[in-house]
Amino acid sequence: MLRSANAINIDTKGRIAMPTRYRDGLIESCQGQFVCTIDLQSPCLLLYPLNEWLVIEKKLSTLSSTNDVERRVQRLILGHATETELDKGGRLLIAPTLRKHAKLQKKVMLVGQFNKFELWDEDMWQQQVEADLLEGLPTGDQLTESLKGFSL
């Protein structure tokens, strides 16, 4: 399970260092291989361990290439999907087109989301967190079925 928000840096070559607490598990589960693509709902990137990406890819293959919306989803997610792997120093190279899309600069947030990471520009991450906190959670009839029984 991938969780937690980690402040990391991106070097001048476009590499990020995977925090050491994740490395052994990721090397065991996916041999250090990942696929990075864009998020269609937020200005960030999605970084999937290869084994998790294969599940997503299979779902994408079931979408219709004749339905405009489904084709657009395929085009954007698969068209930006880029393979990368941990090097000997535990770093991952993020493709220039992906860095540009997410406006990744020096300071980056690596945010665990169960089966994947989100990669955010640090300032954009802080703005998103503040917006989420201001928005708050819906109440009463606005709650989804999944949230109705959720408590901490």
mmCIF file of C-alpha atoms in Angstrom:
data_model
loop_
_atom_site.group_PDB
_atom_site.id
_atom_site.type_symbol
_atom_site.label_atom_id
_atom_site.label_comp_id
_atom_site.label_asym_id
_atom_site.label_seq_id
_atom_site.Cartn_x
_atom_site.Cartn_y
_atom_site.Cartn_z
ATOM 1 C CA MET A 1 0.000 0.000 0.000
ATOM 2 C CA LEU A 2 1.379 3.352 -1.053
ATOM 3 C CA ARG A 3 0.532 6.177 1.304
ATOM 4 C CA SER A 4 1.820 9.443 2.723
ATOM 5 C CA ALA A 5 2.874 12.753 1.212
ATOM 6 C CA ASN A 6 6.616 13.096 0.678
ATOM 7 C CA ALA A 7 8.452 16.309 -0.162
ATOM 8 C CA ILE A 8 11.200 15.463 -2.656
ATOM 9 C CA ASN A 9 13.308 17.278 -5.231
ATOM 10 C CA ILE A 10 13.559 16.838 -8.964
ATOM 11 C CA ASP A 11 17.094 17.238 -10.286
ATOM 12 C CA THR A 12 18.199 19.118 -13.393
ATOM 13 C CA LYS A 13 17.984 15.895 -15.440
ATOM 14 C CA GLY A 14 14.345 15.380 -14.430
ATOM 15 C CA ARG A 15 14.941 12.583 -11.930
ATOM 16 C CA ILE A 16 13.251 12.073 -8.586
ATOM 17 C CA ALA A 17 14.636 9.950 -5.777
ATOM 18 C CA MET A 18 12.147 7.393 -4.516
ATOM 19 C CA PRO A 19 12.075 7.612 -0.706
ATOM 20 C CA THR A 20 14.001 4.694 0.768
ATOM 21 C CA ARG A 21 11.032 3.427 2.792
ATOM 22 C CA TYR A 22 9.289 2.436 -0.477
ATOM 23 C CA ARG A 23 12.224 1.074 -2.447
ATOM 24 C CA ASP A 24 12.507 -2.508 -1.178
ATOM 25 C CA GLY A 25 8.778 -3.164 -1.491
ATOM 26 C CA LEU A 26 8.659 -1.673 -4.975
ATOM 27 C CA ILE A 27 11.681 -3.620 -6.146
ATOM 28 C CA GLU A 28 10.005 -6.782 -4.857
ATOM 29 C CA SER A 29 6.551 -6.053 -6.322
ATOM 30 C CA CYS A 30 7.446 -4.508 -9.689
ATOM 31 C CA GLN A 31 11.234 -4.929 -10.046
ATOM 32 C CA GLY A 32 11.523 -1.130 -9.833
ATOM 33 C CA GLN A 33 9.565 -0.640 -13.078
ATOM 34 C CA PHE A 34 6.892 2.063 -13.363
ATOM 35 C CA VAL A 35 4.588 3.769 -15.820
ATOM 36 C CA CYS A 36 3.951 7.485 -15.465
ATOM 37 C CA THR A 37 1.045 9.282 -17.140
ATOM 38 C CA ILE A 38 -1.122 12.356 -16.728
ATOM 39 C CA ASP A 39 -4.090 12.693 -14.390
ATOM 40 C CA LEU A 40 -7.228 13.699 -16.293
ATOM 41 C CA GLN A 41 -8.811 15.460 -13.301
ATOM 42 C CA SER A 42 -5.917 17.219 -11.580
ATOM 43 C CA PRO A 43 -2.715 19.002 -12.671
ATOM 44 C CA CYS A 44 -0.478 16.164 -11.524
ATOM 45 C CA LEU A 45 1.058 12.944 -12.788
ATOM 46 C CA LEU A 46 0.152 9.387 -11.886
ATOM 47 C CA LEU A 47 3.052 7.035 -11.212
ATOM 48 C CA TYR A 48 2.057 3.365 -11.255
ATOM 49 C CA PRO A 49 4.214 0.387 -10.309
ATOM 50 C CA LEU A 50 4.238 -1.718 -13.488
ATOM 51 C CA ASN A 51 2.097 -4.504 -11.994
ATOM 52 C CA GLU A 52 -0.608 -1.948 -11.076
ATOM 53 C CA TRP A 53 -0.353 -0.241 -14.467
ATOM 54 C CA LEU A 54 -1.088 -3.530 -16.246
ATOM 55 C CA VAL A 55 -4.490 -3.594 -14.499
ATOM 56 C CA ILE A 56 -5.215 -0.051 -15.730
ATOM 57 C CA GLU A 57 -4.033 -0.895 -19.226
ATOM 58 C CA LYS A 58 -6.355 -3.888 -19.369
ATOM 59 C CA LYS A 59 -9.301 -1.656 -18.374
ATOM 60 C CA LEU A 60 -8.305 0.876 -21.020
ATOM 61 C CA SER A 61 -8.250 -1.869 -23.654
ATOM 62 C CA THR A 62 -11.950 -2.533 -23.041
ATOM 63 C CA LEU A 63 -12.915 1.042 -23.937
ATOM 64 C CA SER A 64 -14.375 1.661 -27.371
ATOM 65 C CA SER A 65 -12.204 3.370 -29.953
ATOM 66 C CA THR A 66 -15.393 4.533 -31.719
ATOM 67 C CA ASN A 67 -16.898 6.330 -28.701
ATOM 68 C CA ASP A 68 -15.484 9.878 -28.634
ATOM 69 C CA VAL A 69 -15.202 10.160 -24.847
ATOM 70 C CA GLU A 70 -13.702 6.705 -24.366
ATOM 71 C CA ARG A 71 -11.283 7.287 -27.228
ATOM 72 C CA ARG A 72 -10.218 10.604 -25.679
ATOM 73 C CA VAL A 73 -9.508 8.874 -22.357
ATOM 74 C CA GLN A 74 -7.450 6.205 -24.136
ATOM 75 C CA ARG A 75 -5.587 8.800 -26.180
ATOM 76 C CA LEU A 76 -4.685 10.983 -23.213
ATOM 77 C CA ILE A 77 -3.762 8.283 -20.713
ATOM 78 C CA LEU A 78 -2.017 5.864 -23.085
ATOM 79 C CA GLY A 79 -0.548 8.616 -25.219
ATOM 80 C CA HIS A 80 1.236 10.069 -22.199
ATOM 81 C CA ALA A 81 2.120 6.729 -20.575
ATOM 82 C CA THR A 82 5.891 6.516 -20.250
ATOM 83 C CA GLU A 83 7.885 3.645 -18.793
ATOM 84 C CA THR A 84 10.593 4.416 -16.270
ATOM 85 C CA GLU A 85 12.581 2.384 -13.771
ATOM 86 C CA LEU A 86 14.575 2.863 -10.623
ATOM 87 C CA ASP A 87 18.259 3.319 -11.324
ATOM 88 C CA LYS A 88 21.046 2.135 -9.012
ATOM 89 C CA GLY A 89 20.626 5.307 -6.937
ATOM 90 C CA GLY A 90 16.877 4.749 -6.451
ATOM 91 C CA ARG A 91 15.944 7.518 -8.894
ATOM 92 C CA LEU A 92 13.257 7.655 -11.577
ATOM 93 C CA LEU A 93 13.483 9.764 -14.720
ATOM 94 C CA ILE A 94 10.284 11.695 -15.436
ATOM 95 C CA ALA A 95 9.861 12.495 -19.134
ATOM 96 C CA PRO A 96 10.074 16.181 -20.129
ATOM 97 C CA THR A 97 6.566 16.213 -21.630
ATOM 98 C CA LEU A 98 5.136 14.883 -18.367
ATOM 99 C CA ARG A 99 7.112 17.364 -16.258
ATOM 100 C CA LYS A 100 5.823 20.176 -18.452
ATOM 101 C CA HIS A 101 2.205 18.979 -18.160
ATOM 102 C CA ALA A 102 2.326 18.942 -14.344
ATOM 103 C CA LYS A 103 4.515 22.072 -14.168
ATOM 104 C CA LEU A 104 7.060 20.175 -12.066
ATOM 105 C CA GLN A 105 9.903 22.388 -10.922
ATOM 106 C CA LYS A 106 12.540 21.747 -8.232
ATOM 107 C CA LYS A 107 10.208 20.945 -5.319
ATOM 108 C CA VAL A 108 7.790 18.064 -5.843
ATOM 109 C CA MET A 109 5.312 16.157 -3.711
ATOM 110 C CA LEU A 110 5.120 12.369 -4.079
ATOM 111 C CA VAL A 111 1.724 11.397 -2.687
ATOM 112 C CA GLY A 112 0.816 7.759 -2.080
ATOM 113 C CA GLN A 113 -2.678 6.785 -3.251
ATOM 114 C CA PHE A 114 -3.081 3.059 -2.445
ATOM 115 C CA ASN A 115 -1.823 1.499 -5.709
ATOM 116 C CA LYS A 116 -0.062 4.500 -7.248
ATOM 117 C CA PHE A 117 1.647 7.789 -6.498
ATOM 118 C CA GLU A 118 0.586 11.249 -7.539
ATOM 119 C CA LEU A 119 3.398 13.636 -8.482
ATOM 120 C CA TRP A 120 2.602 17.296 -7.833
ATOM 121 C CA ASP A 121 4.456 20.560 -8.038
ATOM 122 C CA GLU A 122 4.813 21.434 -4.339
ATOM 123 C CA ASP A 123 2.993 24.789 -4.609
ATOM 124 C CA MET A 124 0.147 23.270 -6.618
ATOM 125 C CA TRP A 125 -0.159 20.469 -4.043
ATOM 126 C CA GLN A 126 -0.493 23.002 -1.226
ATOM 127 C CA GLN A 127 -3.150 24.889 -3.197
ATOM 128 C CA GLN A 128 -5.061 21.656 -3.791
ATOM 129 C CA VAL A 129 -4.936 20.689 -0.114
ATOM 130 C CA GLU A 130 -6.169 24.151 0.909
ATOM 131 C CA ALA A 131 -8.983 24.007 -1.663
ATOM 132 C CA ASP A 132 -9.998 20.524 -0.475
ATOM 133 C CA LEU A 133 -10.060 21.673 3.154
ATOM 134 C CA LEU A 134 -12.114 24.762 2.287
ATOM 135 C CA GLU A 135 -14.566 22.688 0.271
ATOM 136 C CA GLY A 136 -15.039 20.304 3.177
ATOM 137 C CA LEU A 137 -17.087 17.161 2.999
ATOM 138 C CA PRO A 138 -20.689 17.015 1.852
ATOM 139 C CA THR A 139 -23.347 16.321 4.439
ATOM 140 C CA GLY A 140 -26.722 14.608 4.534
ATOM 141 C CA ASP A 141 -28.185 13.807 1.121
ATOM 142 C CA GLN A 142 -25.016 14.932 -0.646
ATOM 143 C CA LEU A 143 -22.992 12.030 0.798
ATOM 144 C CA THR A 144 -22.237 9.127 -1.503
ATOM 145 C CA GLU A 145 -23.147 5.654 -0.313
ATOM 146 C CA SER A 146 -19.470 4.912 0.285
ATOM 147 C CA LEU A 147 -19.054 7.980 2.519
ATOM 148 C CA LYS A 148 -22.232 7.435 4.554
ATOM 149 C CA GLY A 149 -20.646 4.673 6.591
ATOM 150 C CA PHE A 150 -17.151 6.148 6.681
ATOM 151 C CA SER A 151 -15.684 7.448 9.907
ATOM 152 C CA LEU A 152 -12.231 7.807 11.401
#
